PDB file of C-alpha atoms and ligand atoms in Angstrom:
ATOM      1  CA  MET A  20       0.000   0.000   0.000  1.00  0.00           C
ATOM      2  CA  SER A  21       1.441   3.369  -0.902  1.00  0.00           C
ATOM      3  CA  ILE A  22       1.299   6.223   1.521  1.00  0.00           C
ATOM      4  CA  ASP A  23       0.030   9.717   0.739  1.00  0.00           C
ATOM      5  CA  ILE A  24       2.497  11.882   2.597  1.00  0.00           C
ATOM      6  CA  ALA A  25       1.090  15.167   1.337  1.00  0.00           C
ATOM      7  CA  ALA A  26      -2.370  14.185   2.624  1.00  0.00           C
ATOM      8  CA  ASN A  27      -0.924  13.110   5.977  1.00  0.00           C
ATOM      9  CA  LEU A  28       0.941  16.405   6.347  1.00  0.00           C
ATOM     10  CA  HIS A  29      -2.205  18.313   5.468  1.00  0.00           C
ATOM     11  CA  ALA A  30      -4.254  16.393   8.052  1.00  0.00           C
ATOM     12  CA  ILE A  31      -1.639  17.012  10.742  1.00  0.00           C
ATOM     13  CA  GLN A  32      -1.547  20.722   9.971  1.00  0.00           C
ATOM     14  CA  GLN A  33      -5.325  20.834  10.388  1.00  0.00           C
ATOM     15  CA  ARG A  34      -5.027  19.091  13.746  1.00  0.00           C
ATOM     16  CA  ILE A  35      -2.299  21.565  14.780  1.00  0.00           C
ATOM     17  CA  ASP A  36      -4.564  24.460  13.782  1.00  0.00           C
ATOM     18  CA  GLN A  37      -7.494  22.997  15.720  1.00  0.00           C
ATOM     19  CA  ALA A  38      -5.414  22.350  18.832  1.00  0.00           C
ATOM     20  CA  CYS A  39      -4.131  25.944  18.682  1.00  0.00           C
ATOM     21  CA  ALA A  40      -7.662  27.269  18.265  1.00  0.00           C
ATOM     22  CA  ARG A  41      -8.785  25.336  21.362  1.00  0.00           C
ATOM     23  CA  CYS A  42      -6.157  26.978  23.548  1.00  0.00           C
ATOM     24  CA  GLY A  43      -5.867  30.383  21.904  1.00  0.00           C
ATOM     25  CA  ARG A  44      -2.397  29.924  20.450  1.00  0.00           C
ATOM     26  CA  ASN A  45      -1.084  31.098  17.115  1.00  0.00           C
ATOM     27  CA  PRO A  46      -0.304  28.057  14.902  1.00  0.00           C
ATOM     28  CA  GLN A  47       2.811  29.913  13.718  1.00  0.00           C
ATOM     29  CA  GLN A  48       4.247  29.220  17.182  1.00  0.00           C
ATOM     30  CA  VAL A  49       4.174  25.470  16.617  1.00  0.00           C
ATOM     31  CA  SER A  50       6.621  23.852  14.195  1.00  0.00           C
ATOM     32  CA  LEU A  51       6.320  20.327  12.941  1.00  0.00           C
ATOM     33  CA  VAL A  52       9.485  18.238  13.017  1.00  0.00           C
ATOM     34  CA  ALA A  53       8.868  15.365  10.589  1.00  0.00           C
ATOM     35  CA  VAL A  54      10.599  12.388  12.209  1.00  0.00           C
ATOM     36  CA  SER A  55      12.027  10.398   9.320  1.00  0.00           C
ATOM     37  CA  LYS A  56      14.155   7.821  11.137  1.00  0.00           C
ATOM     38  CA  LYS A  57      14.164   4.411   9.453  1.00  0.00           C
ATOM     39  CA  LYS A  58      12.393   5.875   6.422  1.00  0.00           C
ATOM     40  CA  PRO A  59      14.142   6.193   3.045  1.00  0.00           C
ATOM     41  CA  ALA A  60      15.394   9.445   1.569  1.00  0.00           C
ATOM     42  CA  ALA A  61      12.783   9.171  -1.202  1.00  0.00           C
ATOM     43  CA  LEU A  62       9.975   9.621   1.328  1.00  0.00           C
ATOM     44  CA  ILE A  63      11.727  12.617   2.854  1.00  0.00           C
ATOM     45  CA  GLU A  64      11.925  14.102  -0.614  1.00  0.00           C
ATOM     46  CA  GLN A  65       8.186  13.550  -1.072  1.00  0.00           C
ATOM     47  CA  ALA A  66       7.477  15.322   2.193  1.00  0.00           C
ATOM     48  CA  ALA A  67       9.836  18.171   1.275  1.00  0.00           C
ATOM     49  CA  ASN A  68       8.129  18.535  -2.089  1.00  0.00           C
ATOM     50  CA  ALA A  69       4.809  18.722  -0.258  1.00  0.00           C
ATOM     51  CA  GLY A  70       6.175  21.731   1.619  1.00  0.00           C
ATOM     52  CA  GLN A  71       7.617  20.193   4.807  1.00  0.00           C
ATOM     53  CA  PRO A  72      10.904  22.010   5.521  1.00  0.00           C
ATOM     54  CA  LEU A  73      12.102  20.396   8.753  1.00  0.00           C
ATOM     55  CA  PHE A  74      13.071  16.796   9.581  1.00  0.00           C
ATOM     56  CA  GLY A  75      14.251  14.958  12.674  1.00  0.00           C
ATOM     57  CA  GLU A  76      16.637  12.009  12.727  1.00  0.00           C
ATOM     58  CA  SER A  77      17.660   9.727  15.601  1.00  0.00           C
ATOM     59  CA  TYR A  78      20.660   7.767  14.335  1.00  0.00           C
ATOM     60  CA  VAL A  79      23.933   9.454  13.365  1.00  0.00           C
ATOM     61  CA  GLN A  80      24.970   7.216  10.465  1.00  0.00           C
ATOM     62  CA  GLU A  81      21.494   7.281   8.956  1.00  0.00           C
ATOM     63  CA  PHE A  82      21.407  11.054   9.285  1.00  0.00           C
ATOM     64  CA  VAL A  83      24.798  11.444   7.601  1.00  0.00           C
ATOM     65  CA  ASP A  84      23.689   9.279   4.652  1.00  0.00           C
ATOM     66  CA  LYS A  85      20.437  11.171   4.144  1.00  0.00           C
ATOM     67  CA  HIS A  86      22.080  14.546   4.613  1.00  0.00           C
ATOM     68  CA  GLN A  87      24.447  13.656   1.783  1.00  0.00           C
ATOM     69  CA  GLN A  88      21.691  12.408  -0.512  1.00  0.00           C
ATOM     70  CA  LEU A  89      19.166  15.177  -0.044  1.00  0.00           C
ATOM     71  CA  SER A  90      18.913  18.834  -0.958  1.00  0.00           C
ATOM     72  CA  ASN A  91      20.661  21.507   1.061  1.00  0.00           C
ATOM     73  CA  ASP A  92      17.308  23.219   1.545  1.00  0.00           C
ATOM     74  CA  ILE A  93      16.205  20.595   4.038  1.00  0.00           C
ATOM     75  CA  ARG A  94      16.600  21.604   7.667  1.00  0.00           C
ATOM     76  CA  TRP A  95      17.626  18.901  10.139  1.00  0.00           C
ATOM     77  CA  HIS A  96      17.182  18.404  13.846  1.00  0.00           C
ATOM     78  CA  PHE A  97      18.876  15.602  15.740  1.00  0.00           C
ATOM     79  CA  ILE A  98      16.518  14.031  18.285  1.00  0.00           C
ATOM     80  CA  GLY A  99      18.092  10.699  19.276  1.00  0.00           C
ATOM     81  CA  ALA A 100      20.515   9.345  21.849  1.00  0.00           C
ATOM     82  CA  LEU A 101      23.924  10.785  21.045  1.00  0.00           C
ATOM     83  CA  GLN A 102      27.385   9.431  21.875  1.00  0.00           C
ATOM     84  CA  SER A 103      30.062  12.087  22.288  1.00  0.00           C
ATOM     85  CA  ASN A 104      32.387  10.437  19.756  1.00  0.00           C
ATOM     86  CA  LYS A 105      29.751  10.907  17.028  1.00  0.00           C
ATOM     87  CA  VAL A 106      29.062  14.596  17.573  1.00  0.00           C
ATOM     88  CA  LYS A 107      31.657  15.463  14.917  1.00  0.00           C
ATOM     89  CA  TYR A 108      29.410  13.973  12.235  1.00  0.00           C
ATOM     90  CA  LEU A 109      26.607  16.388  13.131  1.00  0.00           C
ATOM     91  CA  ARG A 110      28.844  19.434  13.315  1.00  0.00           C
ATOM     92  CA  GLY A 111      27.443  22.322  11.313  1.00  0.00           C
ATOM     93  CA  ARG A 112      24.774  20.112   9.724  1.00  0.00           C
ATOM     94  CA  THR A 113      22.028  20.143  12.328  1.00  0.00           C
ATOM     95  CA  GLU A 114      20.087  23.245  13.218  1.00  0.00           C
ATOM     96  CA  LEU A 115      19.120  21.984  16.677  1.00  0.00           C
ATOM     97  CA  ILE A 116      20.092  19.031  18.876  1.00  0.00           C
ATOM     98  CA  HIS A 117      17.146  18.046  21.099  1.00  0.00           C
ATOM     99  CA  SER A 118      18.818  15.351  23.154  1.00  0.00           C
ATOM    100  CA  VAL A 119      21.549  16.912  25.286  1.00  0.00           C
ATOM    101  CA  ASP A 120      21.302  15.165  28.638  1.00  0.00           C
ATOM    102  CA  ARG A 121      24.756  15.375  30.208  1.00  0.00           C
ATOM    103  CA  LEU A 122      27.670  17.750  30.652  1.00  0.00           C
ATOM    104  CA  SER A 123      30.211  15.578  28.810  1.00  0.00           C
ATOM    105  CA  LEU A 124      28.047  15.586  25.675  1.00  0.00           C
ATOM    106  CA  ALA A 125      27.531  19.347  25.889  1.00  0.00           C
ATOM    107  CA  LYS A 126      31.317  19.827  26.187  1.00  0.00           C
ATOM    108  CA  GLU A 127      31.912  17.849  23.009  1.00  0.00           C
ATOM    109  CA  ILE A 128      29.235  19.799  21.094  1.00  0.00           C
ATOM    110  CA  SER A 129      30.818  23.024  22.332  1.00  0.00           C
ATOM    111  CA  LYS A 130      34.235  21.840  21.136  1.00  0.00           C
ATOM    112  CA  GLN A 131      33.021  20.715  17.701  1.00  0.00           C
ATOM    113  CA  TRP A 132      30.957  23.807  16.928  1.00  0.00           C
ATOM    114  CA  GLY A 133      33.729  26.010  18.287  1.00  0.00           C
ATOM    115  CA  ALA A 134      36.109  24.429  15.772  1.00  0.00           C
ATOM    116  CA  ILE A 135      33.994  25.812  12.926  1.00  0.00           C
ATOM    117  CA  ASP A 136      33.453  29.090  14.732  1.00  0.00           C
ATOM    118  CA  GLN A 137      29.723  28.573  15.152  1.00  0.00           C
ATOM    119  CA  THR A 138      27.282  28.368  18.029  1.00  0.00           C
ATOM    120  CA  ALA A 139      25.346  25.123  18.459  1.00  0.00           C
ATOM    121  CA  GLN A 140      21.663  25.418  19.306  1.00  0.00           C
ATOM    122  CA  ILE A 141      20.645  22.768  21.815  1.00  0.00           C
ATOM    123  CA  LEU A 142      17.768  21.591  23.977  1.00  0.00           C
ATOM    124  CA  ILE A 143      18.200  19.846  27.303  1.00  0.00           C
ATOM    125  CA  GLN A 144      16.405  16.503  27.412  1.00  0.00           C
ATOM    126  CA  ILE A 145      14.436  15.971  30.600  1.00  0.00           C
ATOM    127  CA  ASN A 146      13.344  12.539  31.825  1.00  0.00           C
ATOM    128  CA  VAL A 147      10.069  13.882  33.232  1.00  0.00           C
ATOM    129  CA  GLY A 148       8.815  10.494  34.384  1.00  0.00           C
ATOM    130  CA  ASP A 149      12.209   9.524  35.832  1.00  0.00           C
ATOM    131  CA  GLU A 150      12.041   6.284  33.818  1.00  0.00           C
ATOM    132  CA  ALA A 151      15.045   3.938  33.926  1.00  0.00           C
ATOM    133  CA  THR A 152      14.695   3.185  30.202  1.00  0.00           C
ATOM    134  CA  LYS A 153      14.844   6.803  29.074  1.00  0.00           C
ATOM    135  CA  ALA A 154      17.596   9.359  28.755  1.00  0.00           C
ATOM    136  CA  GLY A 155      17.446  12.831  30.200  1.00  0.00           C
ATOM    137  CA  ALA A 156      18.169  14.782  33.334  1.00  0.00           C
ATOM    138  CA  THR A 157      15.604  14.448  36.091  1.00  0.00           C
ATOM    139  CA  ILE A 158      13.498  17.482  36.891  1.00  0.00           C
ATOM    140  CA  ASP A 159      15.411  17.805  40.161  1.00  0.00           C
ATOM    141  CA  ASP A 160      18.818  17.741  38.470  1.00  0.00           C
ATOM    142  CA  ALA A 161      17.919  19.968  35.531  1.00  0.00           C
ATOM    143  CA  GLU A 162      18.787  23.359  36.968  1.00  0.00           C
ATOM    144  CA  ALA A 163      22.266  22.326  38.124  1.00  0.00           C
ATOM    145  CA  LEU A 164      23.001  20.705  34.753  1.00  0.00           C
ATOM    146  CA  ILE A 165      21.766  23.717  32.813  1.00  0.00           C
ATOM    147  CA  ARG A 166      23.891  26.076  34.901  1.00  0.00           C
ATOM    148  CA  LYS A 167      26.993  24.041  34.061  1.00  0.00           C
ATOM    149  CA  ILE A 168      26.183  23.740  30.358  1.00  0.00           C
ATOM    150  CA  ALA A 169      25.328  27.430  30.110  1.00  0.00           C
ATOM    151  CA  ALA A 170      28.866  28.249  31.191  1.00  0.00           C
ATOM    152  CA  LEU A 171      30.346  26.538  28.102  1.00  0.00           C
ATOM    153  CA  PRO A 172      31.232  28.553  24.988  1.00  0.00           C
ATOM    154  CA  HIS A 173      29.759  28.012  21.498  1.00  0.00           C
ATOM    155  CA  LEU A 174      26.412  26.792  22.850  1.00  0.00           C
ATOM    156  CA  HIS A 175      22.984  28.331  23.150  1.00  0.00           C
ATOM    157  CA  ILE A 176      20.382  26.483  25.204  1.00  0.00           C
ATOM    158  CA  ARG A 177      17.055  27.153  23.509  1.00  0.00           C
ATOM    159  CA  GLY A 178      14.748  25.114  25.715  1.00  0.00           C
ATOM    160  CA  LEU A 179      13.762  21.660  26.858  1.00  0.00           C
ATOM    161  CA  MET A 180      12.728  18.363  25.293  1.00  0.00           C
ATOM    162  CA  ALA A 181      10.912  15.391  26.802  1.00  0.00           C
ATOM    163  CA  LEU A 182       9.533  11.979  25.916  1.00  0.00           C
ATOM    164  CA  PRO A 183       7.009  11.423  28.700  1.00  0.00           C
ATOM    165  CA  PRO A 184       5.799   8.011  29.872  1.00  0.00           C
ATOM    166  CA  TYR A 185       3.385   6.390  27.441  1.00  0.00           C
ATOM    167  CA  ALA A 186      -0.293   6.228  28.341  1.00  0.00           C
ATOM    168  CA  ASP A 187      -3.330   5.274  26.255  1.00  0.00           C
ATOM    169  CA  ASP A 188      -5.322   7.853  28.162  1.00  0.00           C
ATOM    170  CA  LEU A 189      -3.900  11.161  26.950  1.00  0.00           C
ATOM    171  CA  GLU A 190      -5.116  13.012  30.000  1.00  0.00           C
ATOM    172  CA  GLN A 191      -2.506  11.039  31.928  1.00  0.00           C
ATOM    173  CA  VAL A 192       0.200  12.427  29.675  1.00  0.00           C
ATOM    174  CA  ARG A 193      -0.893  16.035  30.052  1.00  0.00           C
ATOM    175  CA  PRO A 194       0.667  16.574  33.534  1.00  0.00           C
ATOM    176  CA  TRP A 195       4.092  15.523  32.212  1.00  0.00           C
ATOM    177  CA  PHE A 196       3.930  18.120  29.452  1.00  0.00           C
ATOM    178  CA  ARG A 197       2.787  20.690  31.984  1.00  0.00           C
ATOM    179  CA  GLN A 198       5.720  19.869  34.264  1.00  0.00           C
ATOM    180  CA  LEU A 199       8.145  20.366  31.398  1.00  0.00           C
ATOM    181  CA  ARG A 200       6.646  23.771  30.628  1.00  0.00           C
ATOM    182  CA  GLN A 201       6.766  24.784  34.287  1.00  0.00           C
ATOM    183  CA  LEU A 202      10.402  23.734  34.501  1.00  0.00           C
ATOM    184  CA  ALA A 203      11.161  25.864  31.433  1.00  0.00           C
ATOM    185  CA  GLU A 204       9.405  28.823  33.064  1.00  0.00           C
ATOM    186  CA  HIS A 205      11.470  28.347  36.198  1.00  0.00           C
ATOM    187  CA  ILE A 206      14.749  28.154  34.249  1.00  0.00           C
ATOM    188  CA  ASP A 207      13.763  31.194  32.207  1.00  0.00           C
ATOM    189  CA  GLN A 208      13.398  33.253  35.380  1.00  0.00           C
ATOM    190  CA  LEU A 209      16.998  32.524  36.336  1.00  0.00           C
ATOM    191  CA  HIS A 210      18.106  34.697  33.371  1.00  0.00           C
ATOM    192  CA  LEU A 211      21.202  32.612  32.735  1.00  0.00           C
ATOM    193  CA  PRO A 212      23.570  33.707  29.984  1.00  0.00           C
ATOM    194  CA  GLN A 213      23.280  31.643  26.751  1.00  0.00           C
ATOM    195  CA  VAL A 214      19.897  30.339  27.881  1.00  0.00           C
ATOM    196  CA  SER A 215      16.596  31.353  26.355  1.00  0.00           C
ATOM    197  CA  MET A 216      13.678  29.070  27.051  1.00  0.00           C
ATOM    198  CA  ASP A 217      11.814  29.775  23.815  1.00  0.00           C
ATOM    199  CA  THR A 218      11.538  26.164  22.655  1.00  0.00           C
ATOM    200  CA  LEU A 219       9.581  23.254  24.127  1.00  0.00           C
ATOM    201  CA  SER A 220       9.985  20.036  22.142  1.00  0.00           C
ATOM    202  CA  MET A 221       7.193  17.703  23.200  1.00  0.00           C
ATOM    203  CA  GLY A 222       4.445  15.642  21.619  1.00  0.00           C
ATOM    204  CA  MET A 223       4.581  12.790  19.090  1.00  0.00           C
ATOM    205  CA  SER A 224       2.070  11.135  16.769  1.00  0.00           C
ATOM    206  CA  HIS A 225      -0.335   9.994  19.454  1.00  0.00           C
ATOM    207  CA  ASP A 226      -0.188  12.944  21.825  1.00  0.00           C
ATOM    208  CA  PHE A 227       0.899  16.084  19.946  1.00  0.00           C
ATOM    209  CA  GLU A 228      -2.414  17.884  20.365  1.00  0.00           C
ATOM    210  CA  ILE A 229      -2.205  17.649  24.162  1.00  0.00           C
ATOM    211  CA  ALA A 230       1.407  18.816  23.967  1.00  0.00           C
ATOM    212  CA  ILE A 231       0.329  21.855  21.939  1.00  0.00           C
ATOM    213  CA  GLU A 232      -2.346  22.661  24.504  1.00  0.00           C
ATOM    214  CA  GLU A 233       0.392  22.573  27.151  1.00  0.00           C
ATOM    215  CA  GLY A 234       2.753  24.863  25.254  1.00  0.00           C
ATOM    216  CA  ALA A 235       4.807  22.798  22.783  1.00  0.00           C
ATOM    217  CA  THR A 236       6.622  24.873  20.171  1.00  0.00           C
ATOM    218  CA  LEU A 237       8.139  21.846  18.387  1.00  0.00           C
ATOM    219  CA  ILE A 238       6.224  18.611  17.918  1.00  0.00           C
ATOM    220  CA  ARG A 239       8.081  15.524  16.710  1.00  0.00           C
ATOM    221  CA  VAL A 240       5.811  13.433  14.515  1.00  0.00           C
ATOM    222  CA  GLY A 241       6.882  10.314  12.617  1.00  0.00           C
ATOM    223  CA  THR A 242       4.283   7.576  12.266  1.00  0.00           C
ATOM    224  CA  ALA A 243       1.380   9.895  11.482  1.00  0.00           C
ATOM    225  CA  ILE A 244       3.331  11.247   8.479  1.00  0.00           C
ATOM    226  CA  PHE A 245       5.356   8.298   7.185  1.00  0.00           C
ATOM    227  CA  GLY A 246       3.433   5.295   8.525  1.00  0.00           C
ATOM    228  CA  ALA A 247       4.589   2.660  11.004  1.00  0.00           C
ATOM    229  CA  ARG A 248       8.287   1.880  11.199  1.00  0.00           C
ATOM    230  CA  GLU A 249       9.787  -1.602  10.793  1.00  0.00           C
TER     231      GLU A 249
HETATM  232  C1  PLP B  19      10.685   8.233  16.903  1.00  0.00           C
HETATM  233  C2  PLP B  19      10.589   9.457  17.719  1.00  0.00           C
HETATM  234  C3  PLP B  19       9.498  10.342  17.584  1.00  0.00           C
HETATM  235  C4  PLP B  19       8.340  10.097  16.648  1.00  0.00           C
HETATM  236  O1  PLP B  19       7.457   9.158  17.182  1.00  0.00           O
HETATM  237  P1  PLP B  19       6.074   8.810  16.421  1.00  0.00           P
HETATM  238  O2  PLP B  19       5.293   8.100  17.468  1.00  0.00           O
HETATM  239  O3  PLP B  19       6.427   7.938  15.262  1.00  0.00           O
HETATM  240  O4  PLP B  19       5.431  10.074  16.010  1.00  0.00           O
HETATM  241  C5  PLP B  19       9.509  11.490  18.350  1.00  0.00           C
HETATM  242  N1  PLP B  19      10.511  11.775  19.207  1.00  0.00           N
HETATM  243  C6  PLP B  19      11.570  10.956  19.361  1.00  0.00           C
HETATM  244  C7  PLP B  19      12.637  11.332  20.320  1.00  0.00           C
HETATM  245  C8  PLP B  19      11.636   9.768  18.636  1.00  0.00           C
HETATM  246  O5  PLP B  19      12.692   8.968  18.816  1.00  0.00           O
END
């Protein structure tokens, strides 16, 4: 069965618009990151041709391959677990890294972007549910980590990212999104240098509307655009 990516993107944009209308937000404040991991470059091209400018990848080697194959007009975010020794492959190629969860990784990003005389834009990943299987700083540890990372050169912390615990009942997910937003508000009030909490990356295919209602500015949607992954 072939998949109609343009139709899927259109349907998602309508759902974004409706979610924004429900909570009085401007849809321009919410950007869709099309999560293309494990999907071929040809499908990314289809989505780009349908007007989707921004894509998210989770695996470094896969990202490097697709980045090489596809047009320079495509904007890339890196959203997956990241080993420090692979940061060099992202250097200068990703607009935003969502998954910075430890000081050692931030130091390597700082070093790599510094080497090309640029500033890396990053989000701090927060493990809101404190789940053993997920990456991210705990809510309790976040402020101390952000203070340390903010002191590094060549980095700008733009906000927070989270992958909250899964629940069929979306109302059970809502408090996690709210906690992430409240943490961002708290950090914002500290007025740290190199920190501006203008970005909240939260919400995926099954829960992005709730995330928008709770303040998401970036939603990361894969399955609802490209279909189920292998
Ligand atoms: C895969 C992935 C997504 C997309 O999930 P879908 O349920 O397919 O929309 C979002 N965020 C992260 C961090 C992911 O790894």
